[in-house]
């Protein structure tokens, strides 16, 4: 994008519960004219365009700096719109939709003939979701067409959960950001592939594996493959894992601008190992940030590190909703490294662990395999 393409970005506050019709109509007019608009969903902010206007879709990729190989999600406001986007819709999809839509579940279905290949990255499948945020629903209805929307961040950056996050990434690149406050869920939708032999989660998100299995018992969890580590890392009991390679599921997809070290294992040893690393780095003059839970704060209080708590570890939904804001806050705080603890994998925990793994470039430090020496 050259200087010439600079667009003045306007941020307009919208009532998240009862969006003002005049504001929605203004945004819908932009979309009708082939433009893009940033809008809130219950998961993260999206960068939307009319799903049936290829020139508008191209603007999404240009604004984000996103490669065309990464397919987009089509957002609908009523189940009838599913027929516009997909064919041979399996019975399972109907059952899941009736339980989880509107909500943070994206279904991968056979692509309908009218869906541009720009949306699907050339695939014969299409991703569809019905968001539950009143602003998203009002905007889709006002446009009268499904909205294709990736998260409203620059490619490879953390997804935005506030209008300010979206502005930080896309100022000068989009004409309008609808500011509906903080996103409730805070991590992206669960992407469930219904075109594979067995339904499989491609990206864990706002709807848990347990919840999906209560409707379709054979849903498979996301696959992560261990890729091993360096000889030195193996020696220290560290190992690397890499997210399954599927479109857009690159292991460093959510990379923050500052290196992040992710610690996993017993909470007490996790704190010890993180404190030791923090001490050592500070002794070398590094500014250290720690991303932890309320329960850990006391242990880090006098550590000299910049402490950011995501909420109580006993409340995964709260951790999820504050996770991306936490990453951005430390990134903006001018620290040179972020030390982050991991969380249990039940419920929203699976999505939290997935995003942290990606932020850490696919590397996890397993503390229980480390030698810990108490002074
Ligand atoms: O919560 C969300 O899903 C947010 C809000 C805005 O709705 N959107 C979002 O979009 O996270 P994006 O583009 O950042 O992520 C879409 C994910 C990517 O991982 C992409 O690879 C996957 O969905 N995806 C889209 N179409 C697909 C397809 N046909 N097959 C497999 N994966 C697909
Ligand atoms: Mg994204």
JSON list of N, CA and C in Angstrom, two decimals, residues 197-243:
[
{"chain": "A", "resi": 197, "resn": "UNK", "atom": "N", "xyz": [-13.84, -36.61, 7.05]},
{"chain": "A", "resi": 197, "resn": "UNK", "atom": "CA", "xyz": [-14.56, -37.84, 7.37]},
{"chain": "A", "resi": 197, "resn": "UNK", "atom": "C", "xyz": [-15.22, -37.75, 8.76]},
{"chain": "A", "resi": 198, "resn": "UNK", "atom": "N", "xyz": [-14.43, -37.31, 9.74]},
{"chain": "A", "resi": 198, "resn": "UNK", "atom": "CA", "xyz": [-14.94, -37.08, 11.09]},
{"chain": "A", "resi": 198, "resn": "UNK", "atom": "C", "xyz": [-14.85, -35.60, 11.36]},
{"chain": "A", "resi": 199, "resn": "UNK", "atom": "N", "xyz": [-15.88, -35.00, 11.98]},
{"chain": "A", "resi": 199, "resn": "UNK", "atom": "CA", "xyz": [-15.79, -33.56, 12.27]},
{"chain": "A", "resi": 199, "resn": "UNK", "atom": "C", "xyz": [-14.56, -33.26, 13.12]},
{"chain": "A", "resi": 200, "resn": "UNK", "atom": "N", "xyz": [-13.76, -32.29, 12.69]},
{"chain": "A", "resi": 200, "resn": "UNK", "atom": "CA", "xyz": [-12.54, -31.99, 13.43]},
{"chain": "A", "resi": 200, "resn": "UNK", "atom": "C", "xyz": [-12.42, -30.48, 13.64]},
{"chain": "A", "resi": 201, "resn": "UNK", "atom": "N", "xyz": [-11.96, -30.11, 14.83]},
{"chain": "A", "resi": 201, "resn": "UNK", "atom": "CA", "xyz": [-11.74, -28.70, 15.13]},
{"chain": "A", "resi": 201, "resn": "UNK", "atom": "C", "xyz": [-10.43, -28.26, 14.47]},
{"chain": "A", "resi": 202, "resn": "UNK", "atom": "N", "xyz": [-10.51, -27.27, 13.59]},
{"chain": "A", "resi": 202, "resn": "UNK", "atom": "CA", "xyz": [-9.30, -26.73, 12.96]},
{"chain": "A", "resi": 202, "resn": "UNK", "atom": "C", "xyz": [-8.71, -25.62, 13.82]},
{"chain": "A", "resi": 203, "resn": "UNK", "atom": "N", "xyz": [-9.60, -24.90, 14.52]},
{"chain": "A", "resi": 203, "resn": "UNK", "atom": "CA", "xyz": [-9.15, -23.84, 15.42]},
{"chain": "A", "resi": 203, "resn": "UNK", "atom": "C", "xyz": [-10.06, -23.84, 16.64]},
{"chain": "A", "resi": 204, "resn": "UNK", "atom": "N", "xyz": [-9.54, -24.15, 17.84]},
{"chain": "A", "resi": 204, "resn": "UNK", "atom": "CA", "xyz": [-10.39, -24.07, 19.03]},
{"chain": "A", "resi": 204, "resn": "UNK", "atom": "C", "xyz": [-10.74, -22.61, 19.29]},
{"chain": "A", "resi": 205, "resn": "UNK", "atom": "N", "xyz": [-11.94, -22.36, 19.81]},
{"chain": "A", "resi": 205, "resn": "UNK", "atom": "CA", "xyz": [-12.36, -20.97, 20.02]},
{"chain": "A", "resi": 205, "resn": "UNK", "atom": "C", "xyz": [-13.51, -20.88, 20.99]},
{"chain": "A", "resi": 206, "resn": "UNK", "atom": "N", "xyz": [-14.40, -19.94, 20.72]},
{"chain": "A", "resi": 206, "resn": "UNK", "atom": "CA", "xyz": [-15.46, -19.56, 21.65]},
{"chain": "A", "resi": 206, "resn": "UNK", "atom": "C", "xyz": [-16.45, -20.64, 22.04]},
{"chain": "A", "resi": 207, "resn": "UNK", "atom": "N", "xyz": [-16.60, -21.70, 21.24]},
{"chain": "A", "resi": 207, "resn": "UNK", "atom": "CA", "xyz": [-17.44, -22.84, 21.64]},
{"chain": "A", "resi": 207, "resn": "UNK", "atom": "C", "xyz": [-16.51, -24.00, 21.96]},
{"chain": "A", "resi": 208, "resn": "UNK", "atom": "N", "xyz": [-16.64, -24.55, 23.18]},
{"chain": "A", "resi": 208, "resn": "UNK", "atom": "CA", "xyz": [-15.68, -25.56, 23.64]},
{"chain": "A", "resi": 208, "resn": "UNK", "atom": "C", "xyz": [-15.89, -26.92, 22.96]},
{"chain": "A", "resi": 209, "resn": "UNK", "atom": "N", "xyz": [-14.84, -27.73, 23.00]},
{"chain": "A", "resi": 209, "resn": "UNK", "atom": "CA", "xyz": [-14.91, -29.11, 22.51]},
{"chain": "A", "resi": 209, "resn": "UNK", "atom": "C", "xyz": [-16.01, -29.88, 23.23]},
{"chain": "A", "resi": 210, "resn": "UNK", "atom": "N", "xyz": [-16.08, -29.69, 24.55]},
{"chain": "A", "resi": 210, "resn": "UNK", "atom": "CA", "xyz": [-17.09, -30.39, 25.36]},
{"chain": "A", "resi": 210, "resn": "UNK", "atom": "C", "xyz": [-18.50, -30.03, 24.88]},
{"chain": "A", "resi": 211, "resn": "UNK", "atom": "N", "xyz": [-18.74, -28.74, 24.63]},
{"chain": "A", "resi": 211, "resn": "UNK", "atom": "CA", "xyz": [-20.06, -28.30, 24.20]},
{"chain": "A", "resi": 211, "resn": "UNK", "atom": "C", "xyz": [-20.40, -28.90, 22.84]},
{"chain": "A", "resi": 212, "resn": "UNK", "atom": "N", "xyz": [-19.43, -28.90, 21.92]},
{"chain": "A", "resi": 212, "resn": "UNK", "atom": "CA", "xyz": [-19.67, -29.47, 20.58]},
{"chain": "A", "resi": 212, "resn": "UNK", "atom": "C", "xyz": [-20.01, -30.96, 20.70]},
{"chain": "A", "resi": 213, "resn": "UNK", "atom": "N", "xyz": [-19.26, -31.66, 21.57]},
{"chain": "A", "resi": 213, "resn": "UNK", "atom": "CA", "xyz": [-19.47, -33.11, 21.72]},
{"chain": "A", "resi": 213, "resn": "UNK", "atom": "C", "xyz": [-20.82, -33.44, 22.33]},
{"chain": "A", "resi": 214, "resn": "UNK", "atom": "N", "xyz": [-21.42, -32.49, 23.04]},
{"chain": "A", "resi": 214, "resn": "UNK", "atom": "CA", "xyz": [-22.74, -32.75, 23.60]},
{"chain": "A", "resi": 214, "resn": "UNK", "atom": "C", "xyz": [-23.79, -32.81, 22.48]},
{"chain": "A", "resi": 215, "resn": "UNK", "atom": "N", "xyz": [-23.45, -32.29, 21.31]},
{"chain": "A", "resi": 215, "resn": "UNK", "atom": "CA", "xyz": [-24.37, -32.32, 20.16]},
{"chain": "A", "resi": 215, "resn": "UNK", "atom": "C", "xyz": [-23.90, -33.35, 19.12]},
{"chain": "A", "resi": 216, "resn": "UNK", "atom": "N", "xyz": [-22.58, -33.34, 18.82]},
{"chain": "A", "resi": 216, "resn": "UNK", "atom": "CA", "xyz": [-22.00, -34.30, 17.88]},
{"chain": "A", "resi": 216, "resn": "UNK", "atom": "C", "xyz": [-20.84, -35.00, 18.61]},
{"chain": "A", "resi": 217, "resn": "UNK", "atom": "N", "xyz": [-21.13, -36.20, 19.17]},
{"chain": "A", "resi": 217, "resn": "UNK", "atom": "CA", "xyz": [-20.16, -36.84, 20.07]},
{"chain": "A", "resi": 217, "resn": "UNK", "atom": "C", "xyz": [-18.78, -37.14, 19.46]},
{"chain": "A", "resi": 218, "resn": "UNK", "atom": "N", "xyz": [-18.70, -37.32, 18.13]},
{"chain": "A", "resi": 218, "resn": "UNK", "atom": "CA", "xyz": [-17.40, -37.72, 17.59]},
{"chain": "A", "resi": 218, "resn": "UNK", "atom": "C", "xyz": [-16.53, -36.56, 17.11]},
{"chain": "A", "resi": 219, "resn": "UNK", "atom": "N", "xyz": [-16.84, -35.32, 17.54]},
{"chain": "A", "resi": 219, "resn": "UNK", "atom": "CA", "xyz": [-15.98, -34.18, 17.17]},
{"chain": "A", "resi": 219, "resn": "UNK", "atom": "C", "xyz": [-14.56, -34.41, 17.70]},
{"chain": "A", "resi": 220, "resn": "UNK", "atom": "N", "xyz": [-13.58, -34.24, 16.82]},
{"chain": "A", "resi": 220, "resn": "UNK", "atom": "CA", "xyz": [-12.17, -34.46, 17.20]},
{"chain": "A", "resi": 220, "resn": "UNK", "atom": "C", "xyz": [-11.50, -33.14, 17.60]},
{"chain": "A", "resi": 221, "resn": "UNK", "atom": "N", "xyz": [-10.62, -33.20, 18.60]},
{"chain": "A", "resi": 221, "resn": "UNK", "atom": "CA", "xyz": [-9.90, -31.99, 19.02]},
{"chain": "A", "resi": 221, "resn": "UNK", "atom": "C", "xyz": [-8.89, -31.58, 17.94]},
{"chain": "A", "resi": 222, "resn": "UNK", "atom": "N", "xyz": [-8.38, -30.35, 18.01]},
{"chain": "A", "resi": 222, "resn": "UNK", "atom": "CA", "xyz": [-7.37, -29.94, 17.02]},
{"chain": "A", "resi": 222, "resn": "UNK", "atom": "C", "xyz": [-6.14, -30.82, 17.16]},
{"chain": "A", "resi": 223, "resn": "UNK", "atom": "N", "xyz": [-5.47, -31.05, 16.03]},
{"chain": "A", "resi": 223, "resn": "UNK", "atom": "CA", "xyz": [-4.26, -31.88, 16.07]},
{"chain": "A", "resi": 223, "resn": "UNK", "atom": "C", "xyz": [-3.03, -30.99, 16.12]},
{"chain": "A", "resi": 224, "resn": "UNK", "atom": "N", "xyz": [-2.17, -31.28, 17.05]},
{"chain": "A", "resi": 224, "resn": "UNK", "atom": "CA", "xyz": [-0.88, -30.60, 17.13]},
{"chain": "A", "resi": 224, "resn": "UNK", "atom": "C", "xyz": [0.18, -31.66, 16.96]},
{"chain": "A", "resi": 225, "resn": "UNK", "atom": "N", "xyz": [1.19, -31.37, 16.14]},
{"chain": "A", "resi": 225, "resn": "UNK", "atom": "CA", "xyz": [2.23, -32.37, 16.00]},
{"chain": "A", "resi": 225, "resn": "UNK", "atom": "C", "xyz": [3.51, -31.89, 16.65]},
{"chain": "A", "resi": 226, "resn": "UNK", "atom": "N", "xyz": [4.13, -32.79, 17.38]},
{"chain": "A", "resi": 226, "resn": "UNK", "atom": "CA", "xyz": [5.39, -32.47, 18.03]},
{"chain": "A", "resi": 226, "resn": "UNK", "atom": "C", "xyz": [6.47, -32.45, 16.96]},
{"chain": "A", "resi": 227, "resn": "UNK", "atom": "N", "xyz": [7.23, -31.37, 16.90]},
{"chain": "A", "resi": 227, "resn": "UNK", "atom": "CA", "xyz": [8.28, -31.32, 15.88]},
{"chain": "A", "resi": 227, "resn": "UNK", "atom": "C", "xyz": [9.67, -31.43, 16.50]},
{"chain": "A", "resi": 228, "resn": "UNK", "atom": "N", "xyz": [9.72, -31.66, 17.81]},
{"chain": "A", "resi": 228, "resn": "UNK", "atom": "CA", "xyz": [11.02, -31.79, 18.47]},
{"chain": "A", "resi": 228, "resn": "UNK", "atom": "C", "xyz": [11.64, -30.43, 18.68]},
{"chain": "A", "resi": 229, "resn": "UNK", "atom": "N", "xyz": [12.75, -30.38, 19.39]},
{"chain": "A", "resi": 229, "resn": "UNK", "atom": "CA", "xyz": [13.43, -29.11, 19.63]},
{"chain": "A", "resi": 229, "resn": "UNK", "atom": "C", "xyz": [14.88, -29.24, 19.26]},
{"chain": "A", "resi": 230, "resn": "UNK", "atom": "N", "xyz": [15.67, -28.23, 19.60]},
{"chain": "A", "resi": 230, "resn": "UNK", "atom": "CA", "xyz": [17.11, -28.34, 19.39]},
{"chain": "A", "resi": 230, "resn": "UNK", "atom": "C", "xyz": [17.65, -29.32, 20.42]},
{"chain": "A", "resi": 231, "resn": "UNK", "atom": "N", "xyz": [18.86, -29.81, 20.21]},
{"chain": "A", "resi": 231, "resn": "UNK", "atom": "CA", "xyz": [19.45, -30.76, 21.15]},
{"chain": "A", "resi": 231, "resn": "UNK", "atom": "C", "xyz": [19.49, -30.13, 22.54]},
{"chain": "A", "resi": 232, "resn": "UNK", "atom": "N", "xyz": [19.85, -28.85, 22.57]},
{"chain": "A", "resi": 232, "resn": "UNK", "atom": "CA", "xyz": [19.95, -28.16, 23.86]},
{"chain": "A", "resi": 232, "resn": "UNK", "atom": "C", "xyz": [18.59, -28.06, 24.54]},
{"chain": "A", "resi": 233, "resn": "UNK", "atom": "N", "xyz": [17.57, -27.76, 23.73]},
{"chain": "A", "resi": 233, "resn": "UNK", "atom": "CA", "xyz": [16.23, -27.62, 24.28]},
{"chain": "A", "resi": 233, "resn": "UNK", "atom": "C", "xyz": [15.75, -28.96, 24.83]},
{"chain": "A", "resi": 234, "resn": "UNK", "atom": "N", "xyz": [16.02, -30.05, 24.11]},
{"chain": "A", "resi": 234, "resn": "UNK", "atom": "CA", "xyz": [15.61, -31.38, 24.55]},
{"chain": "A", "resi": 234, "resn": "UNK", "atom": "C", "xyz": [16.26, -31.68, 25.90]},
{"chain": "A", "resi": 235, "resn": "UNK", "atom": "N", "xyz": [17.54, -31.30, 25.99]},
{"chain": "A", "resi": 235, "resn": "UNK", "atom": "CA", "xyz": [18.31, -31.57, 27.20]},
{"chain": "A", "resi": 235, "resn": "UNK", "atom": "C", "xyz": [17.65, -30.90, 28.41]},
{"chain": "A", "resi": 236, "resn": "UNK", "atom": "N", "xyz": [17.18, -29.69, 28.19]},
{"chain": "A", "resi": 236, "resn": "UNK", "atom": "CA", "xyz": [16.55, -28.95, 29.28]},
{"chain": "A", "resi": 236, "resn": "UNK", "atom": "C", "xyz": [15.11, -29.40, 29.51]},
{"chain": "A", "resi": 237, "resn": "UNK", "atom": "N", "xyz": [14.69, -30.40, 28.76]},
{"chain": "A", "resi": 237, "resn": "UNK", "atom": "CA", "xyz": [13.33, -30.87, 28.93]},
{"chain": "A", "resi": 237, "resn": "UNK", "atom": "C", "xyz": [12.33, -30.00, 28.22]},
{"chain": "A", "resi": 238, "resn": "UNK", "atom": "N", "xyz": [12.80, -29.16, 27.33]},
{"chain": "A", "resi": 238, "resn": "UNK", "atom": "CA", "xyz": [11.87, -28.34, 26.56]},
{"chain": "A", "resi": 238, "resn": "UNK", "atom": "C", "xyz": [11.53, -29.08, 25.27]},
{"chain": "A", "resi": 239, "resn": "UNK", "atom": "N", "xyz": [10.38, -28.81, 24.77]},
{"chain": "A", "resi": 239, "resn": "UNK", "atom": "CA", "xyz": [10.05, -29.39, 23.48]},
{"chain": "A", "resi": 239, "resn": "UNK", "atom": "C", "xyz": [9.15, -28.45, 22.73]},
{"chain": "A", "resi": 240, "resn": "UNK", "atom": "N", "xyz": [9.18, -28.60, 21.46]},
{"chain": "A", "resi": 240, "resn": "UNK", "atom": "CA", "xyz": [8.41, -27.70, 20.62]},
{"chain": "A", "resi": 240, "resn": "UNK", "atom": "C", "xyz": [7.23, -28.44, 20.02]},
{"chain": "A", "resi": 241, "resn": "UNK", "atom": "N", "xyz": [6.17, -27.75, 19.88]},
{"chain": "A", "resi": 241, "resn": "UNK", "atom": "CA", "xyz": [5.02, -28.32, 19.18]},
{"chain": "A", "resi": 241, "resn": "UNK", "atom": "C", "xyz": [4.62, -27.35, 18.10]},
{"chain": "A", "resi": 242, "resn": "UNK", "atom": "N", "xyz": [3.98, -27.87, 17.11]},
{"chain": "A", "resi": 242, "resn": "UNK", "atom": "CA", "xyz": [3.58, -27.00, 16.02]},
{"chain": "A", "resi": 242, "resn": "UNK", "atom": "C", "xyz": [2.12, -27.27, 15.70]},
{"chain": "A", "resi": 243, "resn": "UNK", "atom": "N", "xyz": [1.37, -26.21, 15.53]},
{"chain": "A", "resi": 243, "resn": "UNK", "atom": "CA", "xyz": [-0.04, -26.39, 15.19]},
{"chain": "A", "resi": 243, "resn": "UNK", "atom": "C", "xyz": [-0.13, -27.07, 13.83]}
]
